[in-house]
Tab-separated table of C-alpha atoms (C1' of nucleotides) in Angstrom:
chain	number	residue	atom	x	y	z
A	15	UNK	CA	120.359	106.898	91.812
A	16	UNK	CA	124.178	108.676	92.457
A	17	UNK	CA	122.798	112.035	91.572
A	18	UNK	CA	124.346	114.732	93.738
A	19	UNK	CA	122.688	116.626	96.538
A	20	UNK	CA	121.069	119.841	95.607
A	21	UNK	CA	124.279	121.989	94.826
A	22	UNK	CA	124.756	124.217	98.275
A	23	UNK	CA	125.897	127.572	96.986
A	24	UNK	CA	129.459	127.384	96.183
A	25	UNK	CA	131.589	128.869	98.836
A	26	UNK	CA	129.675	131.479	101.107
A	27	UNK	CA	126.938	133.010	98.671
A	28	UNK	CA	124.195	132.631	99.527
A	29	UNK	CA	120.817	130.520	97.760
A	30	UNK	CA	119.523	133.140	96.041
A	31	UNK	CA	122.692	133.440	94.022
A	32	UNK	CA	123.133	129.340	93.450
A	33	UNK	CA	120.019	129.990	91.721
A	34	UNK	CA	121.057	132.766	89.688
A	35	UNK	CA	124.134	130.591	88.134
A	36	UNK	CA	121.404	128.134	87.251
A	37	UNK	CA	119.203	130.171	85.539
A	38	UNK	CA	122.118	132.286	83.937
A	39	UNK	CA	123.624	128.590	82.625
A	40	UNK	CA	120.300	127.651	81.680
A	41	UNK	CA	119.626	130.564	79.567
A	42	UNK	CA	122.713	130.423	78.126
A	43	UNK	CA	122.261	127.024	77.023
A	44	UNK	CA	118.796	128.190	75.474
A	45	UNK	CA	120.498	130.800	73.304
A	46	UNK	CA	122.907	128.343	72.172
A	47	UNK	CA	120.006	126.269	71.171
A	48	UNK	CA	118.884	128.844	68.922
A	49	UNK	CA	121.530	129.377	68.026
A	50	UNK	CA	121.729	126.078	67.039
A	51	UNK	CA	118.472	126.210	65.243
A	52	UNK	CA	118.892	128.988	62.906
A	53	UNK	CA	122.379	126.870	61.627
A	54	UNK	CA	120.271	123.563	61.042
A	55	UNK	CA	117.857	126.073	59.040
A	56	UNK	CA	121.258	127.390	57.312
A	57	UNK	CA	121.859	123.992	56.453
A	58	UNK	CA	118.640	123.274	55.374
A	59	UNK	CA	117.986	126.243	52.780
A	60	UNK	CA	121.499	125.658	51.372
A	61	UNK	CA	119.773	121.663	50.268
A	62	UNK	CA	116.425	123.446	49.199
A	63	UNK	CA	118.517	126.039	47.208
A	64	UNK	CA	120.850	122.814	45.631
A	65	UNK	CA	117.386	120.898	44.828
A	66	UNK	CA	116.225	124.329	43.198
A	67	UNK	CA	119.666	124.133	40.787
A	68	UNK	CA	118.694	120.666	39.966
A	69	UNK	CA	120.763	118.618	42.087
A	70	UNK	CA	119.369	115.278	44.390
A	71	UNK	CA	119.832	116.069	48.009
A	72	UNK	CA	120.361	112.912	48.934
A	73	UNK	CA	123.389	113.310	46.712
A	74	UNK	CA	124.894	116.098	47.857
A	75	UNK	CA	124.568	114.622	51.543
A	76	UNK	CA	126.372	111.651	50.291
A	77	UNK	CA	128.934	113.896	48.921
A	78	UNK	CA	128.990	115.934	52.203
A	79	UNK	CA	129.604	112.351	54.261
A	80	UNK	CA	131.701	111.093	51.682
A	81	UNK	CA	134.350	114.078	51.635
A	82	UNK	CA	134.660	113.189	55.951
A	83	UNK	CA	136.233	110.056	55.204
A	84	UNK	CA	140.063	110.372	54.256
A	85	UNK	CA	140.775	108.602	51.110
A	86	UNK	CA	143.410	106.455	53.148
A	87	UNK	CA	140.743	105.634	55.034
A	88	UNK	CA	138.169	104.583	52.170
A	89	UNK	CA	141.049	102.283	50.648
A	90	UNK	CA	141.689	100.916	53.900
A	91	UNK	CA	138.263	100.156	54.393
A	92	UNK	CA	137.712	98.612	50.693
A	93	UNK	CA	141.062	96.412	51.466
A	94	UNK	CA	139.639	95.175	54.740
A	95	UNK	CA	136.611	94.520	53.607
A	96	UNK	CA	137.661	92.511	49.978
A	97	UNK	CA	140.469	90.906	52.835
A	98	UNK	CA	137.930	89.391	55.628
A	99	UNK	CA	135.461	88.489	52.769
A	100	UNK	CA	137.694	86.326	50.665
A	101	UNK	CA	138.931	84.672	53.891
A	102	UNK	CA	135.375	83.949	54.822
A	103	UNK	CA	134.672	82.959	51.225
A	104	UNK	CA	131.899	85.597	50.634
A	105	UNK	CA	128.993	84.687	48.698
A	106	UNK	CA	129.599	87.673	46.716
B	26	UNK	CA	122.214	102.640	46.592
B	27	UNK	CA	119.526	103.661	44.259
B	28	UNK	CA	120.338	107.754	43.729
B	29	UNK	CA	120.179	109.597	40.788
B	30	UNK	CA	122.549	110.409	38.088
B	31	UNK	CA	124.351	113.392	38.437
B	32	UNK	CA	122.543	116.501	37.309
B	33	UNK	CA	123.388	117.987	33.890
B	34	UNK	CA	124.086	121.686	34.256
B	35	UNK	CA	120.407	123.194	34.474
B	36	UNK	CA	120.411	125.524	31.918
B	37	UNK	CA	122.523	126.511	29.226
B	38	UNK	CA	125.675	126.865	31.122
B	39	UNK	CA	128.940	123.994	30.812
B	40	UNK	CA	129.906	121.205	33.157
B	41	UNK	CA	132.518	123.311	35.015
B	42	UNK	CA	129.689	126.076	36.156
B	43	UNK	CA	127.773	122.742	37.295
B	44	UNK	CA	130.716	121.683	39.363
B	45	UNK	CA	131.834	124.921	40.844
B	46	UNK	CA	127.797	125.434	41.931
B	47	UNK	CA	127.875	121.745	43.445
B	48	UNK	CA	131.471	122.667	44.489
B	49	UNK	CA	130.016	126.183	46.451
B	50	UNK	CA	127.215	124.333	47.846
B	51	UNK	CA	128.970	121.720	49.656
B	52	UNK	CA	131.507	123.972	51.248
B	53	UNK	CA	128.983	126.353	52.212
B	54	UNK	CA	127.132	123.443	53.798
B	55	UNK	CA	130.837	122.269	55.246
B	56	UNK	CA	131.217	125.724	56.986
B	57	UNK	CA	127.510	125.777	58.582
B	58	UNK	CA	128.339	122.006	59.564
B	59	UNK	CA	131.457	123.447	60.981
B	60	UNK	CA	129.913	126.306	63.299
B	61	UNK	CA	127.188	123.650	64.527
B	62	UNK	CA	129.833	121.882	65.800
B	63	UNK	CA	130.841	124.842	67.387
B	64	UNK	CA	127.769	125.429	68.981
B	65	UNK	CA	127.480	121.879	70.342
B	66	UNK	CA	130.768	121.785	72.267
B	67	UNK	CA	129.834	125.425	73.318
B	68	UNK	CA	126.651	123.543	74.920
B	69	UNK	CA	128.814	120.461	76.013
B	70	UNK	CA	130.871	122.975	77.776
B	71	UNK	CA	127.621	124.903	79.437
B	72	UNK	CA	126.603	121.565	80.981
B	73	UNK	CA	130.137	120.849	81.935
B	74	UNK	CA	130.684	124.040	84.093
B	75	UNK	CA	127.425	123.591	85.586
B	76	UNK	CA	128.495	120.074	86.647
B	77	UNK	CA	131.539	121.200	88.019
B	78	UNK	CA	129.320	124.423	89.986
B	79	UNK	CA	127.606	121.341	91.649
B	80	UNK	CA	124.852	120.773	89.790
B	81	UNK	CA	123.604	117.385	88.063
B	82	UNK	CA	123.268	117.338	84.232
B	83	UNK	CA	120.626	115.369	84.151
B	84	UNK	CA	118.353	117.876	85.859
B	85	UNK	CA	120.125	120.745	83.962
B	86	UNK	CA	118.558	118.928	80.798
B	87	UNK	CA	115.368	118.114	82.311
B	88	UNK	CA	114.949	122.032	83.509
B	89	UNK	CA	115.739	123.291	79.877
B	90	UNK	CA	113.663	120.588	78.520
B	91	UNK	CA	110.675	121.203	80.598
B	92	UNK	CA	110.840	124.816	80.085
B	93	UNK	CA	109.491	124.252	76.444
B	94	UNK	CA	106.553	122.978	77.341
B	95	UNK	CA	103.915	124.820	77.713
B	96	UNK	CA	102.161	124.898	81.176
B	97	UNK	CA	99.203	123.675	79.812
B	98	UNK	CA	100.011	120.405	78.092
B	99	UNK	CA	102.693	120.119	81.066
B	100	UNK	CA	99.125	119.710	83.144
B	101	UNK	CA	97.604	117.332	80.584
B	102	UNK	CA	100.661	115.061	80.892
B	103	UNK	CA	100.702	114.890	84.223
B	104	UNK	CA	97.014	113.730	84.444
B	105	UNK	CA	97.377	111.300	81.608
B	106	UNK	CA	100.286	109.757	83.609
B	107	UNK	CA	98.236	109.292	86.649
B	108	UNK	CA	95.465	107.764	85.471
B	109	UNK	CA	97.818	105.051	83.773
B	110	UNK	CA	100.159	104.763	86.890
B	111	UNK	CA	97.020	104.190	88.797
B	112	UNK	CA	95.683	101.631	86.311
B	113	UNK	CA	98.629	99.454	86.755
B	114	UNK	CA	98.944	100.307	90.643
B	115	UNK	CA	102.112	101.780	90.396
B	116	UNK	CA	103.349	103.521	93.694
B	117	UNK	CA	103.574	107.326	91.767
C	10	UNK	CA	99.118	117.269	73.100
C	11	UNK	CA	96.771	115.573	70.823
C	12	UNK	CA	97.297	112.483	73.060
C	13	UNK	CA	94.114	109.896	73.453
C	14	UNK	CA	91.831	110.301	75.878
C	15	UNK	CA	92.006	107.594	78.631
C	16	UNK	CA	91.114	104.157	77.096
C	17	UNK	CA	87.652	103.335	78.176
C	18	UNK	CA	87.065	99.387	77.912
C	19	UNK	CA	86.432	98.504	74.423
C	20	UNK	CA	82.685	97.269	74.479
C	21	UNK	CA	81.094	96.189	77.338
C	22	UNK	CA	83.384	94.861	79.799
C	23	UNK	CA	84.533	96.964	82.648
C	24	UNK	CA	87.265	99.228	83.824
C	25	UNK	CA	88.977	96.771	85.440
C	26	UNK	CA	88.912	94.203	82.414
C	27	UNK	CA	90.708	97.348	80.683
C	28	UNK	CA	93.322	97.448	83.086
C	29	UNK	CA	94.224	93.923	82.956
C	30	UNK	CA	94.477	94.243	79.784
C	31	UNK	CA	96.940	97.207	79.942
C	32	UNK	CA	98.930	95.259	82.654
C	33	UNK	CA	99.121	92.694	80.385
C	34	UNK	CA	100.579	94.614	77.235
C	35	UNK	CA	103.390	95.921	79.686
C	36	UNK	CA	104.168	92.649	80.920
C	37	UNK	CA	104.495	91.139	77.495
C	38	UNK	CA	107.142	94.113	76.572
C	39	UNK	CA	108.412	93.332	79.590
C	40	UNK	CA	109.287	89.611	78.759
C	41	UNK	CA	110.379	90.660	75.298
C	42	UNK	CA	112.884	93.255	76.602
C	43	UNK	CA	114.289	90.569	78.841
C	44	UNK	CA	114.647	88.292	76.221
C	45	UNK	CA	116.211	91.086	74.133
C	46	UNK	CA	118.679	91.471	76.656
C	47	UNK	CA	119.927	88.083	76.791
C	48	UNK	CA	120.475	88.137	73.090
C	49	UNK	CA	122.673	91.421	73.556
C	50	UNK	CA	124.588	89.686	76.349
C	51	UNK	CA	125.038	86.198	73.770
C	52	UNK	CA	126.440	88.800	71.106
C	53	UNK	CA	128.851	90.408	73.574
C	54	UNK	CA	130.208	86.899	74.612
C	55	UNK	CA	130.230	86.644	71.096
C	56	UNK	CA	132.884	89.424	70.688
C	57	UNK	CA	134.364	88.832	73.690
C	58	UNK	CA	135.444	85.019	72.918
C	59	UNK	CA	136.278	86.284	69.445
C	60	UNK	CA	139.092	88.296	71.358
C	61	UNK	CA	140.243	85.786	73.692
C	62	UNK	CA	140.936	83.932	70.642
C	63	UNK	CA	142.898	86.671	69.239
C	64	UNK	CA	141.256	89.090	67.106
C	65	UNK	CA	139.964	92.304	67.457
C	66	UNK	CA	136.607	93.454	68.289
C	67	UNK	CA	136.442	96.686	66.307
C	68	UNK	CA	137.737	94.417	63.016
C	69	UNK	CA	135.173	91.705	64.017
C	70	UNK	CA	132.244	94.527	63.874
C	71	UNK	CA	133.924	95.768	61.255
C	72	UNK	CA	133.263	92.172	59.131
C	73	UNK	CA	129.773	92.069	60.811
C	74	UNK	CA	128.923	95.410	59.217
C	75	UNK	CA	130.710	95.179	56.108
C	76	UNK	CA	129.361	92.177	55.514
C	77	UNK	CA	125.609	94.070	55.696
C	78	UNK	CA	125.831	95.934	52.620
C	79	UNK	CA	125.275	94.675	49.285
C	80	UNK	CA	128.358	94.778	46.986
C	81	UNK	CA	126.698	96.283	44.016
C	82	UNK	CA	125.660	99.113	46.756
C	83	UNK	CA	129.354	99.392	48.018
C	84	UNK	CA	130.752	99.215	44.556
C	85	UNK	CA	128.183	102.153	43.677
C	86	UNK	CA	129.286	104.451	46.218
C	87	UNK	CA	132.410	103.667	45.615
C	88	UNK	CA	132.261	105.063	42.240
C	89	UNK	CA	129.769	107.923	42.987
C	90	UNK	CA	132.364	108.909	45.618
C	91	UNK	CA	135.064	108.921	42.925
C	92	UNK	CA	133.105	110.433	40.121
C	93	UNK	CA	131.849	113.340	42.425
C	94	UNK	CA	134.867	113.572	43.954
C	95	UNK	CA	136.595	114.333	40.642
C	96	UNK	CA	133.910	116.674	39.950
C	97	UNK	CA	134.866	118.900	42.950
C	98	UNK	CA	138.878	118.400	42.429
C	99	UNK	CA	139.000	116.407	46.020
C	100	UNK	CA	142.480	117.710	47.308
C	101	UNK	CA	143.303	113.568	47.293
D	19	UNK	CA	140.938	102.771	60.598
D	20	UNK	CA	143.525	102.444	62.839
D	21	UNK	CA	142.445	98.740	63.397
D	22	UNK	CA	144.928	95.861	63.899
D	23	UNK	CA	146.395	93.480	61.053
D	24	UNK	CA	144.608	90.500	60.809
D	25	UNK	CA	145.438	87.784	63.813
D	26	UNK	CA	147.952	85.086	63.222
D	27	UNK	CA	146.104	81.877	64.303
D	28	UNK	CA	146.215	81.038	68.096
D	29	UNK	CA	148.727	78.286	68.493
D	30	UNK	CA	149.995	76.555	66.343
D	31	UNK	CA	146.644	76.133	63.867
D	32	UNK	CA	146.722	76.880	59.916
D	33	UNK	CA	145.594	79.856	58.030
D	34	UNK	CA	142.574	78.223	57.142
D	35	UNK	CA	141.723	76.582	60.712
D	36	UNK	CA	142.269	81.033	61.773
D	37	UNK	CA	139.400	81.510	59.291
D	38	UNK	CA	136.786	79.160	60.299
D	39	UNK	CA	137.193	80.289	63.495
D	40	UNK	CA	136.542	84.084	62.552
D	41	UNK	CA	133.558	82.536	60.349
D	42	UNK	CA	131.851	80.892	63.018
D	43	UNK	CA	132.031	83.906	64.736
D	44	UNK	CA	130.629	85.849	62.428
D	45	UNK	CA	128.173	83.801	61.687
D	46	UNK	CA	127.168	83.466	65.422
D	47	UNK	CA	126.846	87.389	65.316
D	48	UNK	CA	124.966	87.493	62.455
D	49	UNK	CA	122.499	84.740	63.881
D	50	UNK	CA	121.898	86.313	67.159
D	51	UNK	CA	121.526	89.750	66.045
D	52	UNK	CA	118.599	88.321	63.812
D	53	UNK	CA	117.306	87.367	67.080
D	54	UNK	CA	117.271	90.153	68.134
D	55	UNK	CA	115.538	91.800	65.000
D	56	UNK	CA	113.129	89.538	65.716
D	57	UNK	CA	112.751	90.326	69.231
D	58	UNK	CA	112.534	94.079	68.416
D	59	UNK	CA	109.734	93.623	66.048
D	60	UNK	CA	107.572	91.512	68.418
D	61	UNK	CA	107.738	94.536	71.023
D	62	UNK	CA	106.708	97.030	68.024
D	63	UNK	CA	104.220	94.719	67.778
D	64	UNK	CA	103.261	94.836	71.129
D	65	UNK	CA	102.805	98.516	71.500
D	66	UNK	CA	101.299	98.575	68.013
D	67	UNK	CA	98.059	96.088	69.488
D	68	UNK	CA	98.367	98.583	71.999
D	69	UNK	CA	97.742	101.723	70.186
D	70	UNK	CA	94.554	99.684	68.315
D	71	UNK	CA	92.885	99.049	71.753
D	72	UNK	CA	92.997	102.932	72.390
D	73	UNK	CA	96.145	103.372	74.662
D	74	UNK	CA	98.441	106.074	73.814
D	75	UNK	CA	102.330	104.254	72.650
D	76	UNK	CA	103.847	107.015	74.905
D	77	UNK	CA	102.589	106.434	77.557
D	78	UNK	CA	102.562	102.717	77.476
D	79	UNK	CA	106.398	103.292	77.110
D	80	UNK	CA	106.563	105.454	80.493
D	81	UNK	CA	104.740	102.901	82.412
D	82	UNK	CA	107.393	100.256	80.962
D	83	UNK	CA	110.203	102.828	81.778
D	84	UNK	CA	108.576	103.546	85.195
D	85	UNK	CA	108.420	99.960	86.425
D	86	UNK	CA	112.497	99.611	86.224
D	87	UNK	CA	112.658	102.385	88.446
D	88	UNK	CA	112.793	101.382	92.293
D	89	UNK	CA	110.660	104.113	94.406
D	90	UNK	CA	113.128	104.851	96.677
D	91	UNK	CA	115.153	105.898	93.648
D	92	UNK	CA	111.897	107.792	92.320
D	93	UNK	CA	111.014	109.921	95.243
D	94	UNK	CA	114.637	110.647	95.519
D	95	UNK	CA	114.219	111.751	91.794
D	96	UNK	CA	111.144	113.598	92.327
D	97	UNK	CA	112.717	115.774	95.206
D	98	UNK	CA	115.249	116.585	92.930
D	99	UNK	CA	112.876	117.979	90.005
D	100	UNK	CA	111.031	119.971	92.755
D	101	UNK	CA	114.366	121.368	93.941
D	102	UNK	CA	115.637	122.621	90.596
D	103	UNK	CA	111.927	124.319	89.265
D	104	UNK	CA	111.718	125.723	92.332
D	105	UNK	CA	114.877	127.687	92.091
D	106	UNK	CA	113.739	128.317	88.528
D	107	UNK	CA	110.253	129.187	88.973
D	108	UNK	CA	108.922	126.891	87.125
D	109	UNK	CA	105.015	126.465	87.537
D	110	UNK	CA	105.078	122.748	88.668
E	15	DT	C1'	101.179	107.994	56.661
E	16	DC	C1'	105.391	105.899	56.742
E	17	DT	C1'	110.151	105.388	56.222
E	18	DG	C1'	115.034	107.018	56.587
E	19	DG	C1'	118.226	109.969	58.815
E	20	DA	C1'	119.751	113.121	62.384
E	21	DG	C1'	120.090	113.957	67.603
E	22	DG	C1'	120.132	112.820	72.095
E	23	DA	C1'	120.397	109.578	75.941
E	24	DT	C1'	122.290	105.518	77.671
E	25	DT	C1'	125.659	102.126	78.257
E	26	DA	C1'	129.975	99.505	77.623
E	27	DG	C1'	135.008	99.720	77.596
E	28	DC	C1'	139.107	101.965	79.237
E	29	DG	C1'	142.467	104.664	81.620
E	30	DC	C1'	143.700	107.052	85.813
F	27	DG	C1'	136.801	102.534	91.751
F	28	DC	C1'	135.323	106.302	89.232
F	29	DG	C1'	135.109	109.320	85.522
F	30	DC	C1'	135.782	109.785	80.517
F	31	DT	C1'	135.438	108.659	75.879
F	32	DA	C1'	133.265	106.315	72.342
F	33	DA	C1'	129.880	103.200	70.426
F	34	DT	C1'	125.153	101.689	70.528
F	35	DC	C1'	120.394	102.165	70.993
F	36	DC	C1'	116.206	104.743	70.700
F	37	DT	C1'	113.399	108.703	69.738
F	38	DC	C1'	111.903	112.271	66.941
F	39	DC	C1'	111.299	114.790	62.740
F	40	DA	C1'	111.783	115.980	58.099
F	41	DG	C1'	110.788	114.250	53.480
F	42	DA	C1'	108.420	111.293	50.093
DNA sequence: TCTGGAGGATTAGCGC
DNA sequence: GCGCTAATCCTCCAGA
């Protein structure tokens, strides 16, 4: 398994404080969660809101994907692609 | 690909209105996209110092997972997972 | 949880005819996930003989995955991602 | 992309020997990871027959995930979980 | 209910 | 050899 030992306290604390750091880091990673959440929500209204104008969502996610790739990129991809299919004669 | 057309302008309003709404939606989506990402390396980093304190990430995960669960269907798991372990003779 | 109760034997037959039956579902998935296996290792020889002959992995995938999609789909997206693109004054 | 320029043929082979090569390659891929489609679907099926004769799919899955485990590895594992809720409190 | 997409967990490849 | 990064695989959930 390789997992490690239950974690001695750090230095000379004592147990009761290891714990403490774990429930303090576990916490924290629970607000960040919601955190978390309420964004996805964000992100979700903003769609529902862009459906309600009269736009297709799964349009304006393609949009959203499409503006991550750089445009130097994109060509790149379009050459390598028309490249490797002619060479392999493409049934296309 | 099979998605719509784009959207005429709902409304009476021109083209440009359309694209500046489409425009404001995608950035606002871009910026909430943004802070998520924020939020996930803020998590990443959570785990991270906990590894370094000593303590496995694994378990880290499986504590903040487990803590959703309420005790109850935690309980009906449990005995659902015995009687099939036992079916099959595992050694758990 | 909304989880099944235990599966009593279908009909008449008894408990035990219900766990062979279990043991034997599991040992079929079992077989298949070997077998599954296998095929992941033939596709990494695959890629792996495909660079000791000189070219590279990432382009090979690349072809693999290229060659997936449809080129009335990639010559679709390629326009949608112009035409919106345009719409929204891409900084390209 | 960052990915390579295409490879010169190996040796002292033409052009068009390079591209058989790479399209035998391909090819290969594309063969074996229908395999493994196939492969994939028979273990859907598996679980699916499964489900019909009143077991739950989760839980059909643990046992599967269970059995790769070696018990030494599982107690070990166990201990662990016990360690961590008990510094949290958890009820189990 | 069922399918597609997002998220998370695992694993392979790589550098130290 | 191990840890890290990145790609792949799988699960889960929202949407149709």
């Amino acid at each position: 398994m390789a997992t490690q030992p239950a974690p001695a306290a750090a230095g000379h604390n004592s147990a009761v404080d290891a714990d403490d750091r774990l429930r303090l880091l576990v916490e924290r990673v629970e607000r960040l969660e919601g955190e978390k959440k309420g964004i996805q929500d964000d992100i979700k209204d903003a769609y529902a809101e862009g459906k309600l104008s009269g736009y297709d969502v799964k349009m304006m996610k393609f949009i959203v994907a499409a503006r991550k790739i750089k445009p130097d990129d994109w060509r790149e991809m379009q050459m390598l692609r028309e490249t490797y299919c002619n060479a392999l004669g493409l049934p296309w």
